[in-house]
Short mmCIF file of C-alpha atoms in Angstrom, two decimals:
data_model
loop_
_atom_site.label_atom_id
_atom_site.label_comp_id
_atom_site.label_asym_id
_atom_site.label_seq_id
_atom_site.Cartn_x
_atom_site.Cartn_y
_atom_site.Cartn_z
CA UNK A 1 104.87 176.50 -65.85
CA UNK A 2 101.33 177.74 -65.96
CA UNK A 3 99.85 173.86 -64.62
CA UNK A 4 101.85 173.87 -61.83
CA UNK A 5 100.99 177.26 -60.61
CA UNK A 6 97.20 176.37 -61.29
CA UNK A 7 98.00 172.78 -59.56
CA UNK A 8 99.34 174.52 -56.33
CA UNK A 9 97.55 177.95 -55.10
CA UNK A 10 93.45 178.90 -56.78
CA UNK A 11 90.95 181.66 -55.90
CA UNK A 12 87.73 182.19 -57.67
CA UNK A 13 88.30 183.93 -60.32
CA UNK A 14 91.79 182.10 -60.53
CA UNK A 15 89.08 178.84 -61.06
CA UNK A 16 87.29 180.58 -63.57
CA UNK A 17 90.53 181.28 -65.84
CA UNK A 18 91.10 177.63 -65.62
CA UNK A 19 87.50 176.71 -66.61
CA UNK A 20 87.69 179.32 -69.25
CA UNK A 21 91.12 178.14 -71.08
CA UNK A 22 89.51 174.21 -69.97
CA UNK A 23 86.16 175.36 -72.22
CA UNK A 24 87.46 176.73 -75.04
CA UNK A 25 90.60 174.24 -75.34
CA UNK A 26 87.48 171.61 -75.19
CA UNK A 27 85.91 174.00 -77.70
CA UNK A 28 87.75 173.09 -80.19
CA UNK A 29 86.76 169.64 -80.68
CA UNK A 30 89.75 167.68 -79.46
CA UNK A 31 88.13 165.02 -77.04
CA UNK A 32 85.65 163.79 -78.91
CA UNK A 33 88.47 162.08 -81.54
CA UNK A 34 89.22 157.66 -80.09
CA UNK A 35 92.06 159.00 -80.88
CA UNK A 36 93.00 161.34 -78.37
CA UNK A 37 90.88 159.46 -75.78
CA UNK A 38 93.35 156.56 -75.93
CA UNK A 39 96.50 158.36 -75.68
CA UNK A 40 95.52 159.59 -72.83
CA UNK A 41 94.45 156.03 -71.22
CA UNK A 42 97.06 154.86 -72.34
CA UNK A 43 99.07 157.79 -70.98
CA UNK A 44 97.52 156.90 -67.47
CA UNK A 45 98.79 153.39 -68.22
CA UNK A 46 102.01 154.14 -68.92
CA UNK A 47 102.25 156.32 -65.68
CA UNK A 48 101.26 153.49 -63.37
CA UNK A 49 103.48 151.17 -65.68
CA UNK A 50 106.55 153.74 -64.84
CA UNK A 51 106.25 154.89 -61.26
CA UNK A 52 104.58 152.26 -59.40
CA UNK A 53 107.01 153.05 -56.64
CA UNK A 54 106.46 156.12 -56.19
CA UNK A 55 102.60 155.66 -56.02
CA UNK A 56 103.33 153.10 -53.11
CA UNK A 57 105.31 155.51 -51.05
CA UNK A 58 103.11 158.07 -51.27
CA UNK A 59 100.32 155.79 -49.93
CA UNK A 60 102.84 154.64 -47.83
CA UNK A 61 103.29 158.61 -46.71
CA UNK A 62 99.94 159.60 -46.10
CA UNK A 63 98.42 156.19 -44.16
CA UNK A 64 101.34 153.81 -43.88
CA UNK A 65 99.30 151.44 -46.47
CA UNK A 66 101.25 148.47 -46.88
CA UNK A 67 102.50 147.99 -50.30
CA UNK A 68 100.44 144.53 -51.42
CA UNK A 69 96.90 146.79 -50.84
CA UNK A 70 98.67 150.27 -52.33
CA UNK A 71 99.73 147.97 -55.79
CA UNK A 72 96.66 145.24 -55.90
CA UNK A 73 93.85 147.59 -54.41
CA UNK A 74 94.76 151.26 -56.17
CA UNK A 75 97.79 150.50 -59.14
CA UNK A 76 96.89 147.14 -60.07
CA UNK A 77 92.83 148.20 -60.14
CA UNK A 78 93.58 150.76 -61.97
CA UNK A 79 95.31 149.41 -64.56
CA UNK A 80 93.05 146.66 -65.57
CA UNK A 81 90.49 149.28 -65.69
CA UNK A 82 92.34 151.39 -68.50
CA UNK A 83 93.56 148.15 -70.48
CA UNK A 84 89.53 147.18 -70.38
CA UNK A 85 88.02 150.74 -71.33
CA UNK A 86 90.71 151.19 -74.14
CA UNK A 87 90.07 147.59 -75.24
CA UNK A 88 86.18 148.44 -75.49
CA UNK A 89 86.15 152.32 -76.37
CA UNK A 90 85.64 152.24 -79.71
CA UNK A 91 82.37 150.26 -79.78
CA UNK A 92 80.91 152.07 -76.48
CA UNK A 93 81.60 155.55 -78.35
CA UNK A 94 79.34 153.55 -81.60
CA UNK A 95 75.58 155.39 -81.90
CA UNK A 96 73.27 152.71 -81.39
CA UNK A 97 70.54 151.93 -83.60
CA UNK A 98 66.96 152.06 -82.11
CA UNK A 99 64.17 151.07 -84.29
CA UNK A 100 61.27 153.84 -84.84
CA UNK A 101 57.67 153.76 -84.73
CA UNK A 102 54.84 154.34 -87.18
CA UNK A 103 54.35 158.30 -86.30
CA UNK A 104 57.35 158.90 -87.34
CA UNK A 105 57.35 156.70 -90.78
CA UNK A 106 59.45 156.80 -92.64
CA UNK A 107 62.98 157.77 -90.55
CA UNK A 108 65.29 155.67 -88.73
CA UNK A 109 67.02 156.41 -85.52
CA UNK A 110 70.25 156.13 -82.93
CA UNK A 111 71.04 157.26 -79.39
CA UNK A 112 74.77 159.03 -79.82
CA UNK A 113 77.10 159.47 -76.90
CA UNK A 114 78.84 162.79 -76.44
CA UNK A 115 80.96 164.51 -73.93
CA UNK A 116 79.53 166.33 -71.33
CA UNK A 117 82.54 168.71 -71.21
CA UNK A 118 84.55 170.32 -68.83
CA UNK A 119 84.25 168.19 -65.33
CA UNK A 120 84.72 168.43 -62.04
CA UNK A 121 86.74 165.82 -60.02
CA UNK A 122 86.52 165.88 -56.14
CA UNK A 123 88.27 162.72 -54.93
CA UNK A 124 88.78 161.03 -51.30
CA UNK A 125 91.46 160.24 -48.75
CA UNK A 126 91.10 157.04 -48.19
CA UNK A 127 92.45 155.69 -51.72
CA UNK A 128 93.21 158.44 -53.16
CA UNK A 129 95.44 157.18 -56.18
CA UNK A 130 92.19 154.94 -57.32
CA UNK A 131 89.61 156.87 -56.55
CA UNK A 132 91.16 159.35 -58.05
CA UNK A 133 92.17 158.69 -61.90
CA UNK A 134 89.01 155.66 -61.74
CA UNK A 135 86.70 158.62 -62.41
CA UNK A 136 89.05 160.20 -64.19
CA UNK A 137 89.23 158.02 -66.70
CA UNK A 138 85.61 157.14 -67.26
CA UNK A 139 85.48 161.32 -68.21
CA UNK A 140 88.07 160.50 -71.13
CA UNK A 141 87.20 157.90 -71.86
CA UNK A 142 83.44 159.31 -72.83
CA UNK A 143 85.50 162.47 -74.35
CA UNK A 144 85.65 165.85 -71.68
CA UNK A 145 87.81 167.90 -70.17
CA UNK A 146 88.60 167.83 -67.20
CA UNK A 147 89.49 169.33 -63.51
CA UNK A 148 91.13 166.69 -59.96
CA UNK A 149 90.83 167.96 -56.56
CA UNK A 150 92.46 165.18 -54.75
CA UNK A 151 92.51 165.50 -51.46
CA UNK A 152 95.00 167.84 -49.21
CA UNK A 153 94.17 165.22 -46.46
CA UNK A 154 96.77 162.23 -48.31
CA UNK A 155 98.80 165.55 -49.09
CA UNK A 156 101.75 163.33 -50.78
CA UNK A 157 99.59 161.45 -53.38
CA UNK A 158 98.00 164.52 -53.89
CA UNK A 159 101.62 166.46 -55.11
CA UNK A 160 102.44 163.38 -56.35
CA UNK A 161 99.00 162.92 -58.69
CA UNK A 162 99.64 166.70 -59.94
CA UNK A 163 103.13 166.24 -60.35
CA UNK A 164 102.36 162.93 -62.50
CA UNK A 165 99.34 164.59 -64.50
CA UNK A 166 101.95 167.44 -65.78
CA UNK A 167 104.72 164.90 -67.09
CA UNK A 168 101.65 162.67 -68.82
CA UNK A 169 98.41 164.29 -69.68
CA UNK A 170 97.30 166.29 -72.24
CA UNK A 171 97.40 169.71 -69.37
CA UNK A 172 95.55 172.24 -72.33
CA UNK A 173 92.29 169.38 -71.20
CA UNK A 174 93.06 168.21 -67.97
CA UNK A 175 94.68 168.98 -64.97
CA UNK A 176 94.82 169.51 -61.31
CA UNK A 177 94.37 171.56 -58.13
CA UNK A 178 95.42 170.96 -54.98
CA UNK A 179 94.74 172.62 -51.92
CA UNK A 180 92.14 172.40 -49.53
CA UNK A 181 88.63 173.68 -48.35
CA UNK A 182 89.23 177.40 -49.88
CA UNK A 183 90.66 176.25 -53.12
CA UNK A 184 87.66 174.03 -53.45
CA UNK A 185 85.28 176.62 -52.81
CA UNK A 186 86.91 178.28 -55.63
CA UNK A 187 86.39 175.75 -57.67
CA UNK A 188 82.24 174.84 -56.53
CA UNK A 189 81.67 178.15 -57.25
CA UNK A 190 82.45 177.80 -61.18
CA UNK A 191 80.02 175.97 -63.18
CA UNK A 192 80.85 172.61 -64.37
CA UNK A 193 79.31 169.69 -66.49
CA UNK A 194 79.50 167.31 -64.40
CA UNK A 195 80.83 166.74 -60.84
CA UNK A 196 81.59 163.98 -59.80
CA UNK A 197 81.98 163.61 -55.48
CA UNK A 198 83.44 160.92 -52.97
CA UNK A 199 83.59 161.81 -49.69
CA UNK A 200 80.86 161.80 -46.84
CA UNK A 201 77.24 163.01 -46.58
CA UNK A 202 78.07 166.65 -44.97
CA UNK A 203 80.38 167.66 -47.84
CA UNK A 204 78.13 165.74 -50.32
CA UNK A 205 75.24 168.34 -49.82
CA UNK A 206 77.41 171.64 -50.10
CA UNK A 207 78.88 169.98 -53.63
CA UNK A 208 74.83 169.88 -54.17
CA UNK A 209 73.83 173.01 -53.43
CA UNK A 210 76.77 174.91 -55.01
CA UNK A 211 75.68 172.60 -58.03
CA UNK A 212 72.20 173.36 -57.94
CA UNK A 213 73.27 176.56 -58.47
CA UNK A 214 74.00 176.24 -62.17
CA UNK A 215 72.17 173.39 -62.58
CA UNK A 216 74.97 171.00 -62.55
CA UNK A 217 74.12 167.38 -62.37
CA UNK A 218 76.31 165.68 -59.53
CA UNK A 219 77.70 162.17 -59.13
CA UNK A 220 78.23 161.62 -55.56
CA UNK A 221 79.73 158.43 -53.60
CA UNK A 222 79.12 158.81 -49.84
CA UNK A 223 79.28 155.95 -47.81
CA UNK A 224 76.69 154.87 -44.41
CA UNK A 225 76.40 151.81 -41.83
CA UNK A 226 77.61 149.05 -44.32
CA UNK A 227 76.21 145.84 -42.88
CA UNK A 228 77.50 142.12 -42.57
CA UNK A 229 74.80 139.21 -41.46
CA UNK A 230 76.06 136.26 -40.46
CA UNK A 231 73.71 133.01 -40.70
CA UNK A 232 74.73 129.70 -39.01
CA UNK A 233 75.58 126.70 -40.68
CA UNK A 234 78.50 127.64 -42.75
CA UNK A 235 82.19 127.82 -43.66
CA UNK A 236 83.20 130.03 -40.37
CA UNK A 237 86.94 130.08 -40.97
CA UNK A 238 86.14 131.82 -44.72
CA UNK A 239 83.65 134.29 -43.56
CA UNK A 240 85.67 135.32 -40.98
CA UNK A 241 89.26 136.03 -43.54
CA UNK A 242 86.30 137.28 -45.90
CA UNK A 243 85.53 139.74 -43.48
CA UNK A 244 88.47 140.77 -42.00
CA UNK A 245 89.73 141.26 -45.40
CA UNK A 246 87.34 143.86 -46.28
CA UNK A 247 87.51 145.27 -43.28
CA UNK A 248 90.86 145.80 -41.67
CA UNK A 249 93.24 144.13 -44.51
CA UNK A 250 91.85 147.45 -46.83
CA UNK A 251 93.16 150.47 -45.28
CA UNK A 252 92.31 149.39 -41.51
CA UNK A 253 88.37 150.20 -42.32
CA UNK A 254 88.52 153.12 -43.76
CA UNK A 255 86.80 152.00 -46.82
CA UNK A 256 83.18 153.52 -47.73
CA UNK A 257 82.02 150.04 -48.19
CA UNK A 258 83.84 148.14 -45.24
CA UNK A 259 82.04 147.01 -42.60
CA UNK A 260 80.53 148.30 -40.51
CA UNK A 261 78.85 146.32 -37.82
CA UNK A 262 77.87 142.69 -37.62
CA UNK A 263 74.40 140.84 -37.29
CA UNK A 264 74.19 137.68 -35.65
CA UNK A 265 71.96 134.98 -33.67
CA UNK A 266 72.68 135.03 -29.63
CA UNK A 267 73.71 131.36 -30.23
CA UNK A 268 76.05 131.64 -32.93
CA UNK A 269 77.83 135.24 -31.70
CA UNK A 270 80.67 133.26 -29.38
CA UNK A 271 81.21 130.77 -31.99
CA UNK A 272 82.12 133.77 -34.31
CA UNK A 273 83.91 136.24 -32.11
CA UNK A 274 86.47 133.22 -31.41
CA UNK A 275 87.04 132.57 -35.36
CA UNK A 276 87.57 136.31 -35.94
CA UNK A 277 90.24 136.62 -32.57
CA UNK A 278 92.00 133.64 -33.68
CA UNK A 279 91.98 134.79 -37.76
CA UNK A 280 93.14 138.27 -36.42
CA UNK A 281 96.28 136.80 -34.51
CA UNK A 282 97.17 134.64 -37.42
CA UNK A 283 97.24 138.14 -39.49
CA UNK A 284 98.65 140.21 -37.61
CA UNK A 285 100.43 138.87 -34.20
CA UNK A 286 99.58 139.18 -31.01
CA UNK A 287 100.71 142.56 -30.92
CA UNK A 288 98.63 144.43 -34.06
CA UNK A 289 100.22 148.02 -33.39
CA UNK A 290 103.13 146.63 -34.13
CA UNK A 291 102.06 145.02 -37.49
CA UNK A 292 103.33 146.08 -40.94
CA UNK A 293 100.48 145.09 -43.01
CA UNK A 294 97.98 147.61 -41.18
CA UNK A 295 96.67 150.69 -42.20
CA UNK A 296 97.37 153.54 -39.67
CA UNK A 297 94.77 155.98 -39.07
CA UNK A 298 94.71 159.35 -41.77
CA UNK A 299 95.14 161.66 -38.93
CA UNK A 300 95.02 163.07 -35.43
CA UNK A 301 91.36 164.63 -36.20
CA UNK A 302 90.31 161.19 -37.22
CA UNK A 303 92.46 159.38 -34.51
CA UNK A 304 90.83 161.74 -32.60
CA UNK A 305 86.88 160.77 -33.59
CA UNK A 306 87.58 157.22 -33.18
CA UNK A 307 88.93 157.21 -30.02
CA UNK A 308 85.74 159.10 -28.78
CA UNK A 309 83.15 156.29 -30.16
CA UNK A 310 85.42 153.87 -27.67
CA UNK A 311 85.43 156.11 -25.17
CA UNK A 312 81.72 156.96 -25.07
CA UNK A 313 79.74 155.07 -21.69
CA UNK A 314 77.65 153.35 -23.51
CA UNK A 315 80.47 151.78 -25.68
CA UNK A 316 83.45 151.41 -23.39
CA UNK A 317 82.71 148.37 -21.64
CA UNK A 318 81.44 146.24 -24.91
CA UNK A 319 85.38 146.10 -25.96
CA UNK A 320 85.55 142.21 -26.18
CA UNK A 321 89.03 142.35 -28.74
CA UNK A 322 91.39 144.70 -29.31
CA UNK A 323 91.32 148.37 -28.24
CA UNK A 324 95.45 149.22 -27.74
CA UNK A 325 96.04 152.60 -29.44
CA UNK A 326 99.70 154.21 -30.35
CA UNK A 327 98.67 157.92 -30.32
CA UNK A 328 101.87 159.14 -31.24
CA UNK A 329 101.94 156.71 -34.37
CA UNK A 330 97.90 157.56 -35.37
CA UNK A 331 97.35 153.73 -34.96
CA UNK A 332 94.33 151.63 -33.64
CA UNK A 333 94.14 147.99 -33.44
CA UNK A 334 91.35 145.97 -34.68
CA UNK A 335 88.71 145.89 -32.11
CA UNK A 336 85.49 143.95 -31.37
CA UNK A 337 82.92 144.93 -29.82
CA UNK A 338 79.97 143.13 -28.71
CA UNK A 339 75.91 143.99 -28.31
CA UNK A 340 76.67 147.37 -28.32
CA UNK A 341 73.37 149.51 -27.82
CA UNK A 342 71.63 150.55 -30.77
CA UNK A 343 71.64 154.30 -29.49
CA UNK A 344 75.19 154.61 -29.40
CA UNK A 345 77.15 157.25 -31.37
CA UNK A 346 79.11 154.19 -32.94
CA UNK A 347 76.00 152.92 -34.15
CA UNK A 348 74.55 156.13 -35.70
CA UNK A 349 78.09 157.24 -37.31
CA UNK A 350 79.66 155.61 -40.16
CA UNK A 351 82.50 154.12 -38.25
CA UNK A 352 85.17 154.77 -40.65
CA UNK A 353 88.10 152.66 -39.34
CA UNK A 354 89.13 150.18 -37.43
CA UNK A 355 86.10 149.18 -35.17
CA UNK A 356 83.80 146.40 -35.56
CA UNK A 357 80.58 146.27 -33.57
CA UNK A 358 78.19 142.75 -33.31
CA UNK A 359 74.49 143.07 -32.77
CA UNK A 360 72.68 139.92 -31.14
CA UNK A 361 69.43 139.36 -32.54
CA UNK A 362 67.06 135.94 -31.45
CA UNK A 363 65.97 134.92 -35.13
CA UNK A 364 68.80 135.77 -38.45
CA UNK A 365 65.84 137.06 -40.39
CA UNK A 366 65.20 139.97 -38.19
CA UNK A 367 68.50 141.26 -39.55
CA UNK A 368 66.36 142.74 -41.84
CA UNK A 369 64.56 144.84 -40.19
CA UNK A 370 67.12 146.22 -37.86
CA UNK A 371 69.58 147.04 -41.59
CA UNK A 372 66.31 148.95 -42.81
CA UNK A 373 65.18 150.92 -40.02
CA UNK A 374 68.77 153.20 -40.98
CA UNK A 375 69.21 154.90 -43.65
CA UNK A 376 70.50 153.19 -46.73
CA UNK A 377 73.89 151.64 -46.64
CA UNK A 378 76.72 151.83 -49.88
CA UNK A 379 76.94 147.83 -49.84
CA UNK A 380 75.79 144.91 -47.74
CA UNK A 381 77.11 141.84 -46.92
CA UNK A 382 75.48 137.85 -46.39
CA UNK A 383 77.05 134.65 -45.16
CA UNK A 384 74.92 131.96 -46.38
CA UNK A 385 73.83 128.64 -47.33
CA UNK A 386 70.05 129.52 -47.20
CA UNK A 387 68.56 130.22 -50.49
CA UNK A 388 65.63 131.60 -48.74
CA UNK A 389 67.55 134.03 -46.67
CA UNK A 390 69.33 134.89 -50.13
CA UNK A 391 66.87 135.91 -51.70
CA UNK A 392 64.41 137.49 -48.95
CA UNK A 393 67.97 139.89 -48.38
CA UNK A 394 68.28 140.72 -51.65
CA UNK A 395 65.21 141.56 -52.28
CA UNK A 396 64.44 143.15 -48.83
CA UNK A 397 67.63 145.46 -47.96
CA UNK A 398 68.07 148.06 -50.95
CA UNK A 399 72.05 148.67 -50.60
CA UNK A 400 73.92 150.74 -53.38
CA UNK A 401 75.65 147.18 -53.56
CA UNK A 402 75.54 143.69 -51.91
CA UNK A 403 78.02 140.46 -51.96
CA UNK A 404 76.72 137.17 -50.44
CA UNK A 405 79.37 135.46 -48.65
CA UNK A 406 82.29 137.74 -49.35
CA UNK A 407 82.69 141.45 -48.38
CA UNK A 408 84.23 144.58 -51.43
CA UNK A 409 84.88 142.08 -54.33
CA UNK A 410 82.44 143.79 -55.93
CA UNK A 411 84.97 146.60 -56.79
CA UNK A 412 86.91 144.71 -58.59
CA UNK A 413 83.80 143.67 -61.24
CA UNK A 414 83.96 146.27 -64.15
CA UNK A 415 80.55 145.26 -65.64
CA UNK A 416 78.67 145.46 -62.01
CA UNK A 417 78.16 149.77 -61.25
CA UNK A 418 79.46 150.89 -58.04
CA UNK A 419 77.16 153.66 -56.63
CA UNK A 420 74.53 154.13 -53.14
CA UNK A 421 70.93 154.79 -53.44
CA UNK A 422 69.44 157.79 -51.51
CA UNK A 423 72.29 159.08 -48.21
CA UNK A 424 74.77 156.80 -49.57
CA UNK A 425 74.87 158.41 -53.02
CA UNK A 426 73.41 159.10 -56.42
CA UNK A 427 74.69 157.74 -60.37
CA UNK A 428 77.45 155.22 -60.27
CA UNK A 429 80.33 154.37 -62.17
CA UNK A 430 83.17 151.74 -62.94
CA UNK A 431 83.25 150.12 -67.03
CA UNK A 432 81.10 150.84 -68.76
CA UNK A 433 78.74 152.54 -66.23
CA UNK A 434 81.74 155.42 -65.93
CA UNK A 435 81.32 156.34 -69.80
CA UNK A 436 77.87 156.05 -69.36
CA UNK A 437 77.86 158.78 -66.60
CA UNK A 438 79.85 161.43 -67.92
CA UNK A 439 78.52 160.98 -71.92
CA UNK A 440 74.82 162.25 -72.84
CA UNK A 441 73.03 160.20 -74.47
CA UNK A 442 71.77 162.19 -77.83
CA UNK A 443 68.52 161.31 -79.34
CA UNK A 444 69.12 162.10 -83.50
CA UNK A 445 65.75 161.31 -85.99
CA UNK A 446 66.60 161.06 -89.57
CA UNK A 447 64.25 161.36 -92.17
CA UNK A 448 63.96 162.44 -95.63
CA UNK A 449 61.85 165.02 -97.64
CA UNK A 450 58.63 162.33 -98.95
CA UNK A 451 56.17 160.31 -96.95
CA UNK A 452 54.84 163.94 -95.57
CA UNK A 453 51.19 163.39 -95.20
CA UNK A 454 49.39 167.11 -94.14
CA UNK A 455 47.15 164.91 -91.22
CA UNK A 456 49.83 166.41 -88.43
CA UNK A 457 48.97 170.36 -90.10
CA UNK A 458 45.83 172.22 -89.30
CA UNK A 459 43.64 172.86 -90.45
CA UNK A 460 42.50 169.70 -87.99
CA UNK A 461 39.20 167.22 -88.60
CA UNK A 462 37.85 164.80 -86.17
CA UNK A 463 39.20 162.08 -89.32
CA UNK A 464 42.77 163.59 -89.22
CA UNK A 465 42.17 163.27 -85.48
CA UNK A 466 40.86 159.58 -85.61
CA UNK A 467 44.26 158.79 -87.81
CA UNK A 468 46.55 160.57 -85.02
CA UNK A 469 45.29 158.48 -82.73
CA UNK A 470 45.87 154.89 -84.48
CA UNK A 471 49.21 156.35 -85.45
CA UNK A 472 50.35 156.50 -82.15
CA UNK A 473 49.01 153.43 -81.32
CA UNK A 474 50.36 151.93 -83.37
CA UNK A 475 47.52 150.40 -84.46
CA UNK A 476 48.40 149.82 -88.63
CA UNK A 477 44.34 148.55 -88.20
CA UNK A 478 43.43 151.62 -86.54
CA UNK A 479 44.98 153.52 -89.14
CA UNK A 480 43.39 151.65 -92.35
CA UNK A 481 40.15 152.08 -90.70
CA UNK A 482 41.10 156.05 -90.16
CA UNK A 483 41.99 156.71 -93.41
CA UNK A 484 38.84 154.85 -94.86
CA UNK A 485 36.50 156.92 -92.36
CA UNK A 486 38.47 160.39 -92.93
CA UNK A 487 38.48 159.54 -97.31
CA UNK A 488 35.07 159.74 -96.45
CA UNK A 489 34.71 163.45 -94.52
#
């Protein structure tokens, strides 16, 4: 009952009590065992298997998310992560043996991963199940106690997460706190051992400022304007389908790594536009507002924000496909805009919705300068068969992640880190990177009492100086010469 009460209402005092209780439970050492960690990960697996339909229904309630997107992109991906972590966790937990230097001879050394302590995960509304529990899996695998704060903008999923965590997890060490700004603020007043936040840059700055008061490290997964560069001489149908799959078939553009805008040449733009129109009609029909395969906009505020982007004077005349809206049902059709002014709002804010501007250039190589003139994106995509262009793009464009000839699919690769750079975020997780993100790598050196030499102890002499310099540089010959010289002093 206490867990249920604390998941509903939290003020600063209640938040402090919650953290204090978790610190005491963490201090008992239960989370350090392999057995506890695996048992909790298996509980998450069981929870997803038992309650897949409940999860899909909550996502449909919050976002009208199609069942395929819910099951594949939220449930199945998380199940895959859990299975992989369970398989590899014992190896990850083992100390890593490392070589020592002549300076510490004789000795041995290892790097010991240890849990950080009590961590806070603040998750977003767009993938409210996956992006809540994916970092929680990493935190548990690393042996931490966890508080999860789901987004209030996805209330059905938030309530379900609170209920499921109570039913399936060890509530002495893993808790959910529901609520909005007041509850999040109360949590941010507390001292945590790490905070993981996924969301926008404005709130990211608030989280970072709160963390700085306690010197708490942060993992920030933010966003940005993720570009798609489309070269000529490609399989245009495949490229178009993959762009649509990573834009409208991923929560109707409400995805942090979704294509935010396209750059292509003036000559190739008409072909690309025709292909996009053709494939969009095949996927969503002549009236996409009636399609069951498109998520709705999450709420009225975001609908108004997107509408404002489209209605700006310098933008409204640039719509070349779509633009239809259904305000009562919070639906916006896939919308393409051509040659939108670079100084328009839509080109200077992350869109996070079903709108896709196309920017044209004389040469495809010019796209690099356009991308680099803005902030560093969370993702960047390139479609080309040109080897030199691929190499130049990878070397010249800085982004959190990059995919050549596809979009967003890099998130399904556990061996790749997921994270931003500069304004698109800091830190990374996924797979082993999640374990590392919530672990401290403790350096441990072991020595016996033999082999003690007086060279490091006062009184200091020139001979000792020569020997210490040789030892630190790793020069065996220099050490021998220094010993000979020292013995003559």
